């Protein structure tokens, strides 16, 4: 940041000349070539209208783009929230499935054990 400020001051200082008469000094452009600024150019009004309409169009395009960026940010927040909820739901269902499988296995083992005990009782 400081380098930019120093470079800017150095460029401004190099381009200016102090005149002794108090008249505003000529400035030397960065290309080193003096340019005359008293040239008159005629620009048709139709070109100015076209340029103005393009500038207005660009302004609205920038507004639309900023609105679209905001919509995309909001949508991404909603999507990430839904993904988080979906992952939590899936994890809860996996835990529930494991619990139910464990209960089923315990029930099957108990049933087989009871059947074996009753078979042994009947055989004696």
Coordinates of N, CA and C in Angstrom, one line a residue:
X1 N 0.8 -1.2 0.0 CA 0.0 0.0 0.0 C 0.9 1.2 0.0
X2 N 1.9 1.2 0.8 CA 2.8 2.4 0.9 C 3.5 2.6 -0.4
X3 N 3.9 1.4 -1.0 CA 4.6 1.5 -2.3 C 3.7 2.2 -3.4
X4 N 2.5 1.9 -3.4 CA 1.6 2.6 -4.3 C 1.5 4.1 -4.1
X5 N 1.4 4.5 -2.8 CA 1.4 5.9 -2.5 C 2.7 6.6 -2.9
X6 N 3.8 6.0 -2.6 CA 5.1 6.6 -3.0 C 5.2 6.7 -4.5
X7 N 4.8 5.6 -5.2 CA 4.9 5.6 -6.6 C 4.0 6.7 -7.2
X8 N 2.8 6.9 -6.7 CA 1.9 7.9 -7.2 C 2.5 9.3 -6.9
X9 N 3.0 9.5 -5.8 CA 3.6 10.8 -5.5 C 4.8 11.1 -6.4
X10 N 5.6 10.1 -6.6 CA 6.8 10.2 -7.5 C 6.4 10.5 -8.9
X11 N 5.3 9.8 -9.4 CA 4.9 10.1 -10.7 C 4.3 11.5 -10.9
X12 N 3.6 11.9 -9.9 CA 3.0 13.3 -9.9 C 4.1 14.3 -9.9
X13 N 5.1 14.1 -9.1 CA 6.2 15.0 -8.9 C 7.0 15.1 -10.2
X14 N 7.2 14.0 -10.9 CA 8.0 13.9 -12.1 C 7.3 14.6 -13.3
X15 N 6.0 14.6 -13.2 CA 5.2 15.1 -14.4 C 5.0 16.6 -14.2
X16 N 5.2 17.2 -13.1 CA 4.9 18.6 -12.9 C 6.2 19.4 -13.0
X17 N 6.0 20.6 -13.5 CA 7.1 21.6 -13.6 C 6.6 22.9 -12.9
X18 N 7.5 23.5 -12.2 CA 7.1 24.7 -11.5 C 7.6 25.9 -12.4
X19 N 6.6 26.7 -12.7 CA 7.0 27.9 -13.5 C 7.2 29.1 -12.6
X20 N 8.1 30.0 -13.0 CA 8.4 31.1 -12.2 C 7.4 32.2 -12.3
X21 N 6.6 32.2 -13.4 CA 5.6 33.3 -13.6 C 4.3 33.1 -12.9
X22 N 4.1 31.9 -12.2 CA 2.9 31.7 -11.5 C 1.8 31.1 -12.4
X23 N 2.2 30.9 -13.7 CA 1.2 30.3 -14.6 C 1.2 28.8 -14.4
X24 N 0.1 28.1 -14.6 CA 0.0 26.7 -14.5 C 1.0 26.0 -15.4
X25 N 1.8 25.1 -14.9 CA 2.8 24.5 -15.8 C 2.2 23.4 -16.7
X26 N 2.8 23.1 -17.8 CA 2.4 22.0 -18.7 C 2.8 20.7 -18.0
X27 N 2.0 19.7 -18.2 CA 2.3 18.4 -17.7 C 2.8 17.5 -18.8
X28 N 3.8 16.7 -18.5 CA 4.3 15.8 -19.4 C 3.6 14.4 -19.2
X29 N 2.9 13.9 -20.2 CA 2.3 12.6 -20.0 C 3.3 11.5 -19.8
X30 N 2.8 10.3 -19.3 CA 3.7 9.2 -19.0 C 4.4 8.7 -20.2
X31 N 3.9 8.9 -21.4 CA 4.5 8.5 -22.7 C 5.7 9.3 -23.0
X32 N 5.8 10.5 -22.5 CA 6.9 11.4 -22.7 C 6.6 12.3 -23.9
X33 N 5.5 12.2 -24.5 CA 5.1 13.1 -25.7 C 4.1 14.1 -25.3
X34 N 4.4 15.4 -25.6 CA 3.5 16.4 -25.3 C 2.3 16.4 -26.3
X35 N 1.1 16.5 -25.8 CA -0.1 16.5 -26.6 C -0.8 17.8 -26.5
X36 N -1.3 18.2 -27.7 CA -2.1 19.5 -27.7 C -3.5 19.1 -27.2
X37 N -4.1 20.0 -26.4 CA -5.4 19.7 -25.9 C -6.4 20.7 -26.5
X38 N -6.0 21.5 -27.5 CA -6.9 22.5 -28.1 C -7.6 21.9 -29.4
X39 N -7.6 20.6 -29.6 CA -8.3 20.0 -30.7 C -9.7 19.9 -30.5
X40 N -10.6 20.3 -31.5 CA -12.0 20.2 -31.4 C -12.5 19.0 -32.2
X41 N -13.3 18.2 -31.6 CA -13.8 17.0 -32.3 C -15.4 17.1 -32.3
X42 N -16.0 16.8 -33.4 CA -17.4 16.8 -33.5 C -17.9 15.4 -33.4
X43 N -18.8 15.2 -32.4 CA -19.4 13.9 -32.2 C -20.9 14.0 -32.4
X44 N -21.4 13.2 -33.3 CA -22.9 13.3 -33.5 C -23.7 12.9 -32.2
X45 N -24.8 13.6 -32.1 CA -25.7 13.3 -30.9 C -26.2 11.9 -30.9
X46 N -26.3 11.3 -32.1 CA -26.8 9.9 -32.1 C -25.8 9.0 -31.4
X47 N -24.5 9.3 -31.6 CA -23.4 8.5 -30.9 C -23.5 8.7 -29.4
X48 N -23.7 9.9 -29.0 CA -23.8 10.2 -27.6 C -25.0 9.5 -27.0
X49 N -26.2 9.4 -27.7 CA -27.4 8.7 -27.3 C -27.1 7.3 -27.2
X50 N -26.4 6.7 -28.2 CA -26.1 5.3 -28.1 C -25.2 5.0 -27.0
X51 N -24.2 5.8 -26.7 CA -23.3 5.6 -25.6 C -24.0 5.7 -24.3
X52 N -24.9 6.6 -24.2 CA -25.7 6.8 -23.0 C -26.6 5.6 -22.7
X53 N -27.2 5.1 -23.8 CA -28.1 3.9 -23.6 C -27.3 2.7 -23.2
X54 N -26.1 2.6 -23.8 CA -25.2 1.5 -23.4 C -24.8 1.6 -21.9
X55 N -24.5 2.8 -21.5 CA -24.1 3.0 -20.1 C -25.3 2.7 -19.1
X56 N -26.5 3.1 -19.5 CA -27.7 2.7 -18.7 C -27.9 1.2 -18.7
X57 N -27.7 0.6 -19.9 CA -27.9 -0.8 -19.9 C -26.8 -1.5 -19.1
X58 N -25.6 -1.1 -19.1 CA -24.6 -1.7 -18.3 C -24.9 -1.5 -16.8
X59 N -25.4 -0.4 -16.4 CA -25.8 -0.1 -15.0 C -26.8 -1.2 -14.6
X60 N -27.9 -1.4 -15.4 CA -28.9 -2.3 -15.0 C -28.4 -3.8 -15.1
X61 N -27.4 -4.1 -16.0 CA -26.8 -5.4 -16.0 C -26.0 -5.6 -14.7
X62 N -25.3 -4.6 -14.2 CA -24.6 -4.7 -13.0 C -25.6 -5.0 -11.8
X63 N -26.7 -4.3 -11.8 CA -27.7 -4.5 -10.7 C -28.2 -5.9 -10.8
X64 N -28.6 -6.3 -12.0 CA -29.1 -7.7 -12.2 C -28.1 -8.7 -11.7
X65 N -26.8 -8.5 -12.1 CA -25.8 -9.5 -11.7 C -25.6 -9.5 -10.2
X66 N -25.6 -8.3 -9.6 CA -25.5 -8.3 -8.1 C -26.7 -9.0 -7.5
X67 N -27.9 -8.8 -8.0 CA -29.1 -9.5 -7.5 C -29.0 -11.0 -7.7
X68 N -28.5 -11.4 -8.8 CA -28.3 -12.9 -9.1 C -27.3 -13.5 -8.2
X69 N -26.2 -12.7 -7.9 CA -25.2 -13.2 -7.0 C -25.8 -13.4 -5.6
X70 N -26.6 -12.4 -5.2 CA -27.3 -12.5 -3.9 C -28.2 -13.7 -3.8
X71 N -29.0 -13.9 -4.9 CA -29.9 -15.1 -5.0 C -29.1 -16.4 -4.9
X72 N -28.0 -16.5 -5.6 CA -27.2 -17.7 -5.5 C -26.6 -17.9 -4.1
X73 N -26.2 -16.9 -3.5 CA -25.7 -17.0 -2.1 C -26.8 -17.5 -1.2
X74 N -28.0 -16.9 -1.3 CA -29.1 -17.4 -0.4 C -29.5 -18.8 -0.7
X75 N -29.5 -19.2 -2.0 CA -29.8 -20.5 -2.4 C -28.8 -21.5 -1.9
X76 N -27.5 -21.1 -1.9 CA -26.5 -22.0 -1.4 C -26.6 -22.2 0.1
X77 N -27.0 -21.1 0.8 CA -27.2 -21.3 2.2 C -28.4 -22.2 2.5
X78 N -29.5 -22.1 1.8 CA -30.6 -23.0 2.0 C -30.2 -24.4 1.6
X79 N -29.5 -24.6 0.6 CA -29.1 -26.0 0.2 C -28.2 -26.6 1.2
X80 N -27.2 -25.8 1.7 CA -26.3 -26.4 2.7 C -27.1 -26.7 4.0
X81 N -28.1 -25.9 4.4 CA -28.9 -26.2 5.5 C -29.7 -27.5 5.3
X82 N -30.3 -27.6 4.1 CA -31.0 -28.9 3.8 C -30.1 -30.1 3.8
X83 N -28.9 -29.9 3.3 CA -28.0 -31.1 3.3 C -27.6 -31.5 4.7
X84 N -27.5 -30.5 5.6 CA -27.1 -30.8 7.0 C -28.3 -31.5 7.6
X85 N -29.5 -31.1 7.4 CA -30.7 -31.7 8.0 C -30.8 -33.2 7.4
X86 N -30.6 -33.3 6.1 CA -30.7 -34.6 5.5 C -29.7 -35.6 6.1
X87 N -28.4 -35.1 6.2 CA -27.4 -36.0 6.8 C -27.7 -36.3 8.2
X88 N -28.3 -35.4 9.0 CA -28.7 -35.7 10.4 C -29.8 -36.8 10.4
X89 N -30.7 -36.6 9.5 CA -31.9 -37.6 9.4 C -31.3 -39.0 9.0
X90 N -30.4 -39.0 8.1 CA -29.8 -40.3 7.7 C -29.1 -41.0 8.8
X91 N -28.3 -40.2 9.5 CA -27.6 -40.7 10.7 C -28.5 -41.3 11.7
X92 N -29.6 -40.5 12.0 CA -30.6 -41.0 13.0 C -31.3 -42.3 12.5
X93 N -31.6 -42.4 11.2 CA -32.2 -43.6 10.7 C -31.2 -44.8 10.8
X94 N -29.9 -44.5 10.5 CA -28.9 -45.6 10.6 C -28.8 -46.1 12.1
X95 N -28.9 -45.2 13.0 CA -28.8 -45.6 14.4 C -30.1 -46.4 14.8
X96 N -31.2 -46.0 14.3 CA -32.5 -46.7 14.6 C -32.5 -48.1 13.9
X97 N -32.0 -48.2 12.7 CA -31.9 -49.5 12.0 C -31.0 -50.4 12.8
X98 N -29.8 -49.9 13.3 CA -28.9 -50.8 14.1 C -29.6 -51.2 15.4
X99 N -30.4 -50.3 16.0 CA -31.1 -50.7 17.2 C -32.1 -51.8 17.0
X100 N -32.9 -51.6 15.9 CA -33.9 -52.6 15.5 C -33.3 -53.9 15.2
X101 N -32.2 -53.9 14.5 CA -31.5 -55.2 14.1 C -31.1 -55.9 15.4
X102 N -30.5 -55.1 16.3 CA -30.1 -55.7 17.6 C -31.2 -56.4 18.3
X103 N -32.4 -55.6 18.4 CA -33.6 -56.2 19.0 C -34.1 -57.4 18.3
X104 N -34.0 -57.4 17.0 CA -34.5 -58.6 16.2 C -33.6 -59.8 16.5
X105 N -32.2 -59.6 16.6 CA -31.3 -60.7 16.8 C -31.5 -61.2 18.3
X106 N -31.8 -60.3 19.2 CA -32.0 -60.8 20.6 C -33.3 -61.6 20.6
X107 N -34.4 -61.1 19.9 CA -35.6 -61.8 19.9 C -35.5 -63.2 19.3
X108 N -34.7 -63.3 18.2 CA -34.5 -64.6 17.5 C -33.7 -65.5 18.4
X109 N -32.7 -65.0 19.1 CA -31.9 -65.8 20.0 C -32.7 -66.3 21.2
X110 N -33.6 -65.5 21.7 CA -34.5 -65.8 22.8 C -35.5 -66.9 22.3
X111 N -36.0 -66.7 21.1 CA -37.0 -67.7 20.6 C -36.3 -69.1 20.4
X112 N -35.1 -69.1 19.8 CA -34.4 -70.3 19.6 C -34.1 -71.0 20.9
X113 N -33.6 -70.2 21.9 CA -33.3 -70.7 23.2 C -34.5 -71.3 23.9
X114 N -35.7 -70.6 23.8 CA -36.9 -71.1 24.4 C -37.4 -72.4 23.7
X115 N -37.2 -72.4 22.4 CA -37.6 -73.7 21.7 C -36.7 -74.8 22.1
X116 N -35.4 -74.6 22.2 CA -34.5 -75.7 22.7 C -34.8 -76.1 24.1
X117 N -35.1 -75.2 25.0 CA -35.4 -75.6 26.4 C -36.7 -76.4 26.4
X118 N -37.7 -75.9 25.6 CA -39.0 -76.7 25.6 C -38.8 -78.0 25.0
X119 N -38.0 -78.2 24.0 CA -37.7 -79.4 23.3 C -37.0 -80.4 24.3
X120 N -36.0 -79.8 25.1 CA -35.3 -80.7 26.1 C -36.3 -81.1 27.2
X121 N -37.2 -80.2 27.6 CA -38.1 -80.6 28.6 C -39.1 -81.7 28.1
X122 N -39.5 -81.6 26.8 CA -40.4 -82.6 26.3 C -39.7 -84.0 26.1
X123 N -38.4 -84.0 25.8 CA -37.7 -85.2 25.6 C -37.3 -85.9 26.9
X124 N -37.3 -85.3 28.0 CA -37.0 -85.9 29.3 C -38.2 -86.5 30.0

